[in-house]
Tab-separated table of C-alpha atoms in Angstrom:
chain	number	residue	atom	x	y	z
X	1	SER	CA	-4.958	31.188	-36.428
X	2	SER	CA	-4.904	30.517	-32.024
X	3	SER	CA	-3.724	27.093	-32.822
X	4	THR	CA	-0.397	27.948	-34.641
X	5	PRO	CA	2.575	27.317	-31.712
X	6	ILE	CA	3.850	30.432	-30.905
X	7	SER	CA	7.118	29.292	-31.564
X	8	SER	CA	6.708	28.651	-34.737
X	9	THR	CA	5.339	32.304	-35.513
X	10	ILE	CA	8.599	33.766	-34.323
X	11	ILE	CA	10.172	31.561	-36.440
X	12	GLN	CA	8.209	32.455	-39.593
X	13	THR	CA	8.312	36.097	-38.717
X	14	ARG	CA	12.538	36.287	-38.283
X	15	SER	CA	14.180	38.931	-40.598
X	16	ASN	CA	16.793	38.087	-43.023
X	17	ASN	CA	18.999	39.677	-40.766
X	18	GLU	CA	18.029	37.967	-38.087
X	19	GLU	CA	18.977	34.991	-39.404
X	20	GLU	CA	22.193	35.902	-40.396
X	21	GLU	CA	23.229	36.515	-36.872
X	22	GLU	CA	22.319	33.276	-35.875
X	23	GLU	CA	25.132	29.948	-35.067
X	24	ILE	CA	23.615	26.650	-35.425
X	25	VAL	CA	26.371	24.645	-33.174
X	26	PRO	CA	25.810	20.547	-33.183
X	27	ILE	CA	25.716	19.120	-29.975
X	28	ARG	CA	27.797	16.561	-29.215
X	29	GLY	CA	29.573	14.840	-26.212
X	30	TYR	CA	28.874	15.712	-23.109
X	31	HIS	CA	26.461	17.811	-23.959
X	32	ARG	CA	24.317	14.942	-25.964
X	33	LEU	CA	24.765	13.213	-23.160
X	34	MET	CA	23.340	15.264	-20.221
X	35	ILE	CA	20.547	16.417	-22.823
X	36	GLN	CA	19.668	12.618	-22.742
X	37	THR	CA	20.155	11.768	-19.238
X	38	MET	CA	18.019	14.809	-18.574
X	39	GLU	CA	15.214	13.668	-20.971
X	40	SER	CA	15.278	10.447	-18.480
X	41	SER	CA	15.302	11.621	-15.669
X	42	LEU	CA	11.923	13.544	-16.287
X	43	THR	CA	9.827	10.071	-16.018
X	44	ILE	CA	11.289	10.313	-12.041
X	45	PRO	CA	8.538	11.949	-9.492
X	46	HIS	CA	10.940	13.885	-7.555
X	47	MET	CA	10.586	14.826	-4.172
X	48	VAL	CA	13.173	17.660	-2.751
X	49	TYR	CA	14.163	17.680	1.621
X	50	SER	CA	16.115	20.754	2.563
X	51	ASP	CA	18.053	21.847	5.900
X	52	GLU	CA	21.083	23.919	6.587
X	53	ILE	CA	24.306	22.036	8.130
X	54	ASN	CA	26.197	24.181	11.016
X	55	MET	CA	29.974	23.700	9.244
X	56	THR	CA	31.666	25.339	12.332
X	57	SER	CA	33.470	22.730	13.973
X	58	LEU	CA	34.307	21.356	10.626
X	59	HIS	CA	35.427	25.215	9.404
X	60	SER	CA	37.969	24.845	12.818
X	61	PHE	CA	38.837	21.471	12.202
X	62	ARG	CA	40.102	21.987	8.660
X	63	SER	CA	41.830	25.330	9.699
X	64	THR	CA	43.755	23.847	12.483
X	65	THR	CA	44.090	19.866	12.461
X	66	LEU	CA	44.837	19.738	8.446
X	67	LYS	CA	47.060	22.828	8.326
X	68	SER	CA	48.985	20.329	6.180
X	69	HIS	CA	46.645	18.890	4.088
X	70	LYS	CA	45.263	22.390	2.839
X	71	LYS	CA	44.410	20.931	-0.650
X	72	ILE	CA	41.479	18.688	1.254
X	73	SER	CA	38.430	20.355	1.342
X	74	TYR	CA	34.959	20.340	2.931
X	75	LEU	CA	33.629	17.847	-0.140
X	76	PRO	CA	35.642	14.752	1.125
X	77	PHE	CA	34.353	14.934	4.411
X	78	MET	CA	30.741	15.303	2.648
X	79	ILE	CA	31.309	12.455	-0.085
X	80	LYS	CA	32.534	10.347	3.349
X	81	ALA	CA	29.547	11.138	5.625
X	82	ALA	CA	27.129	10.455	2.921
X	83	SER	CA	28.510	6.987	2.607
X	84	LEU	CA	28.455	5.944	6.726
X	85	SER	CA	24.728	7.606	6.420
X	86	LEU	CA	23.734	5.290	3.677
X	87	ALA	CA	24.808	1.944	5.381
X	88	GLU	CA	22.201	2.851	7.853
X	89	TYR	CA	19.921	3.843	5.312
X	90	PRO	CA	21.058	2.091	2.109
X	91	ILE	CA	17.675	2.674	0.358
X	92	LEU	CA	19.217	5.635	-0.884
X	93	ASN	CA	21.696	3.952	-2.933
X	94	SER	CA	19.827	1.564	-4.336
X	95	ALA	CA	18.445	1.453	-7.675
X	96	LEU	CA	15.102	0.864	-9.335
X	97	ARG	CA	14.799	-1.742	-12.041
X	98	ARG	CA	12.026	-2.812	-14.436
X	99	ARG	CA	11.749	-6.440	-15.623
X	100	ARG	CA	9.263	-8.453	-17.566
X	101	LYS	CA	10.072	-12.250	-17.729
X	102	LYS	CA	7.857	-13.281	-20.574
X	103	GLU	CA	6.066	-10.516	-23.486
X	104	GLU	CA	2.676	-11.177	-22.364
X	105	GLU	CA	3.609	-10.743	-18.580
X	106	GLU	CA	2.780	-7.486	-16.255
X	107	GLU	CA	5.919	-5.551	-15.862
X	108	GLU	CA	7.384	-5.758	-12.630
X	109	TYR	CA	9.467	-3.440	-10.530
X	110	GLU	CA	12.488	-4.440	-8.294
X	111	LEU	CA	15.440	-2.487	-6.102
X	112	VAL	CA	19.069	-2.972	-6.190
X	113	TYR	CA	20.339	-2.687	-3.251
X	114	ARG	CA	24.447	-1.735	-3.752
X	115	LYS	CA	26.463	-2.651	-1.303
X	116	TYR	CA	29.399	-0.295	-2.527
X	117	HIS	CA	29.311	2.831	-2.304
X	118	ASN	CA	30.468	5.217	-5.847
X	119	VAL	CA	29.440	8.906	-5.235
X	120	GLY	CA	29.070	10.450	-8.397
X	121	VAL	CA	30.262	14.179	-8.703
X	122	ALA	CA	28.937	16.672	-10.571
X	123	MET	CA	31.472	19.115	-11.381
X	124	ASP	CA	32.205	22.257	-13.985
X	125	SER	CA	34.410	21.424	-16.882
X	126	PRO	CA	35.219	23.337	-20.306
X	127	ARG	CA	33.580	20.891	-21.993
X	128	GLY	CA	29.716	21.271	-19.732
X	129	LEU	CA	28.516	19.222	-16.574
X	130	VAL	CA	30.355	16.086	-15.980
X	131	VAL	CA	29.389	13.543	-13.105
X	132	PRO	CA	32.752	11.135	-12.502
X	133	VAL	CA	32.270	8.781	-9.589
X	134	VAL	CA	34.797	8.465	-6.718
X	135	ARG	CA	34.571	4.492	-5.775
X	136	ASP	CA	34.108	2.385	-3.080
X	137	CYS	CA	34.023	5.029	-0.581
X	138	GLY	CA	32.803	3.265	2.142
X	139	ASN	CA	36.369	1.470	2.182
X	140	LYS	CA	38.826	4.643	1.819
X	141	SER	CA	39.507	7.091	4.244
X	142	ILE	CA	38.762	11.159	3.727
X	143	LEU	CA	42.509	10.971	2.844
X	144	GLU	CA	41.666	8.624	-0.279
X	145	ILE	CA	38.338	10.266	-1.346
X	146	SER	CA	40.281	13.503	-1.611
X	147	GLU	CA	42.748	12.238	-3.647
X	148	ASP	CA	40.374	10.699	-5.734
X	149	LEU	CA	38.661	13.766	-6.078
X	150	LEU	CA	41.857	15.870	-7.309
X	151	ARG	CA	42.095	13.111	-9.977
X	152	LEU	CA	39.213	13.452	-11.243
X	153	GLN	CA	39.174	17.390	-11.078
X	154	SER	CA	42.240	17.347	-13.036
X	155	LEU	CA	40.850	15.275	-15.528
X	156	ALA	CA	37.310	16.870	-16.160
X	157	LYS	CA	39.671	20.487	-16.298
X	158	GLU	CA	41.576	18.701	-19.040
X	159	GLY	CA	38.990	16.963	-20.883
X	160	THR	CA	40.294	13.316	-20.325
X	161	LEU	CA	37.944	11.851	-18.630
X	162	THR	CA	37.437	8.318	-19.552
X	163	LYS	CA	34.284	6.232	-19.522
X	164	THR	CA	34.998	4.248	-16.702
X	165	ASP	CA	35.406	7.496	-14.467
X	166	LEU	CA	32.184	8.077	-14.912
X	167	GLN	CA	30.040	4.437	-15.022
X	168	ASN	CA	28.109	3.227	-12.271
X	169	PRO	CA	27.258	5.544	-10.029
X	170	THR	CA	25.102	4.695	-6.838
X	171	PHE	CA	24.634	8.034	-5.101
X	172	ALA	CA	25.060	11.487	-5.951
X	173	LEU	CA	26.363	15.067	-4.737
X	174	SER	CA	27.076	18.242	-6.447
X	175	ASN	CA	28.897	20.917	-4.509
X	176	ILE	CA	27.102	24.285	-6.101
X	177	GLY	CA	28.138	26.344	-3.686
X	178	SER	CA	31.499	26.782	-4.689
X	179	ILE	CA	30.274	28.633	-7.653
X	180	GLY	CA	27.457	30.065	-5.473
X	181	GLY	CA	23.712	30.194	-4.329
X	182	THR	CA	21.882	28.446	-1.557
X	183	TYR	CA	18.979	25.818	-2.279
X	184	MET	CA	18.099	24.308	-5.495
X	185	SER	CA	15.906	21.342	-6.634
X	186	PRO	CA	18.915	18.712	-7.715
X	187	VAL	CA	17.795	16.069	-10.129
X	188	VAL	CA	17.783	12.382	-9.704
X	189	VAL	CA	19.937	10.815	-12.537
X	190	PRO	CA	18.598	6.953	-13.449
X	191	PRO	CA	20.172	4.744	-11.921
X	192	THR	CA	20.422	6.556	-8.790
X	193	VAL	CA	17.680	7.446	-6.122
X	194	ALA	CA	19.051	9.823	-4.808
X	195	ILE	CA	21.052	13.095	-4.514
X	196	GLY	CA	21.918	16.151	-2.344
X	197	ALA	CA	23.195	19.376	-3.561
X	198	MET	CA	25.160	21.869	-1.214
X	199	GLY	CA	25.010	25.274	-1.204
X	200	LYS	CA	27.489	28.434	-0.278
X	201	ILE	CA	29.091	28.188	3.057
X	202	THR	CA	28.365	31.422	4.439
X	203	ARG	CA	29.008	33.020	8.070
X	204	VAL	CA	25.989	34.430	9.973
X	205	PRO	CA	24.671	35.652	13.407
X	206	ARG	CA	23.118	32.850	15.421
X	207	PHE	CA	21.537	32.496	18.923
X	208	ILE	CA	23.665	30.277	21.705
X	209	SER	CA	20.453	28.507	22.465
X	210	ASP	CA	16.824	29.137	22.271
X	211	SER	CA	16.927	30.621	26.437
X	212	SER	CA	19.646	33.230	25.396
X	213	ASN	CA	19.724	36.251	23.630
X	214	GLU	CA	23.815	35.921	23.194
X	215	VAL	CA	24.481	35.937	19.781
X	216	GLU	CA	27.800	34.012	17.656
X	217	GLY	CA	28.718	33.630	14.248
X	218	VAL	CA	28.629	30.295	12.787
X	219	TYR	CA	29.073	28.870	9.346
X	220	VAL	CA	26.126	27.020	7.925
X	221	MET	CA	25.722	25.350	4.428
X	222	PRO	CA	22.568	25.000	2.891
X	223	ILE	CA	21.896	21.328	1.751
X	224	SER	CA	18.934	20.088	-0.720
X	225	TRP	CA	18.047	16.553	-1.355
X	226	GLY	CA	15.922	15.318	-4.648
X	227	GLY	CA	14.619	11.956	-4.205
X	228	ASP	CA	12.613	9.166	-6.478
X	229	HIS	CA	9.749	9.781	-4.840
X	230	ARG	CA	8.828	5.755	-5.918
X	231	VAL	CA	11.353	4.619	-3.611
X	232	ILE	CA	11.910	7.163	-0.661
X	233	ASP	CA	9.419	8.390	1.462
X	234	GLY	CA	9.800	11.939	2.795
X	235	ALA	CA	10.481	11.019	6.485
X	236	THR	CA	13.692	8.201	5.599
X	237	MET	CA	15.121	11.312	3.609
X	238	ALA	CA	15.202	13.340	6.824
X	239	ARG	CA	16.203	10.707	8.642
X	240	PHE	CA	19.169	10.021	6.811
X	241	SER	CA	19.766	13.837	6.169
X	242	ASN	CA	19.861	14.120	9.778
X	243	LEU	CA	22.408	11.577	10.175
X	244	TRP	CA	24.344	13.435	7.454
X	245	LYS	CA	24.241	16.575	9.394
X	246	ASP	CA	25.127	15.594	12.410
X	247	TYR	CA	28.511	13.805	10.953
X	248	LEU	CA	29.552	16.906	9.259
X	249	GLU	CA	28.373	18.983	12.587
X	250	ASP	CA	30.836	16.406	14.410
X	251	PRO	CA	33.491	15.704	12.321
X	252	LEU	CA	35.595	13.806	14.953
X	253	SER	CA	32.245	11.272	15.373
X	254	MET	CA	33.044	9.807	12.048
X	255	LEU	CA	36.451	8.410	13.084
X	256	LEU	CA	34.297	5.974	15.232
X	257	TYR	CA	33.005	4.282	11.849
X	258	MET	CA	35.185	4.490	9.927
X	259	LYS	CA	36.810	1.021	8.799
């Protein structure tokens, strides 16, 4: 009948040969956790804000000043810039919590402002997507953040991340650009209220200024921010993004605000 779901119709009309060619794989571990996490994310009204970052200065800085630290990627700078920006816009580091004092009372909401910056970093691993946490980024140097990242990436590849490595993120970043792509719609994962997804860094032509026809090659990175619209408005997200952008486009400026 017209009310019969398409999916059930497909299942009912499979041939015996097709059934023999199917494989049923139980979902466990990280993949099961990811399903549960994404289902909880569906309850969040999302907003997305995108921009592009001129990474030319940071590219030059890594190529010259950091020659002796070749293992320091762009990501530690992005994490540190996020931490410095969160200090100015702490609502992006908050958590939305529901509470009800008594059974008969109406449910209330409250924001929990975390003074520590635990940045969850989405990583691809043999077991699927994992989001280990670089802790207390506000009190760490870029070099210390890089060392933490290398340790977590190694554990992710080996499949030996512990529960502690995955606990209590306050903010999240996804470096999808290391695989490819430009813009995306990143999904906020509770208890965080914001996430950033960086696209692939590419060299593109740009006019030197609005009044000039002269063109130069610059390194550009797309950034897409996802936010919980119950907590974060578009203007706040834009201001946060602009500050993060300023730090990355002038990486030496971060030195002025590091502890």
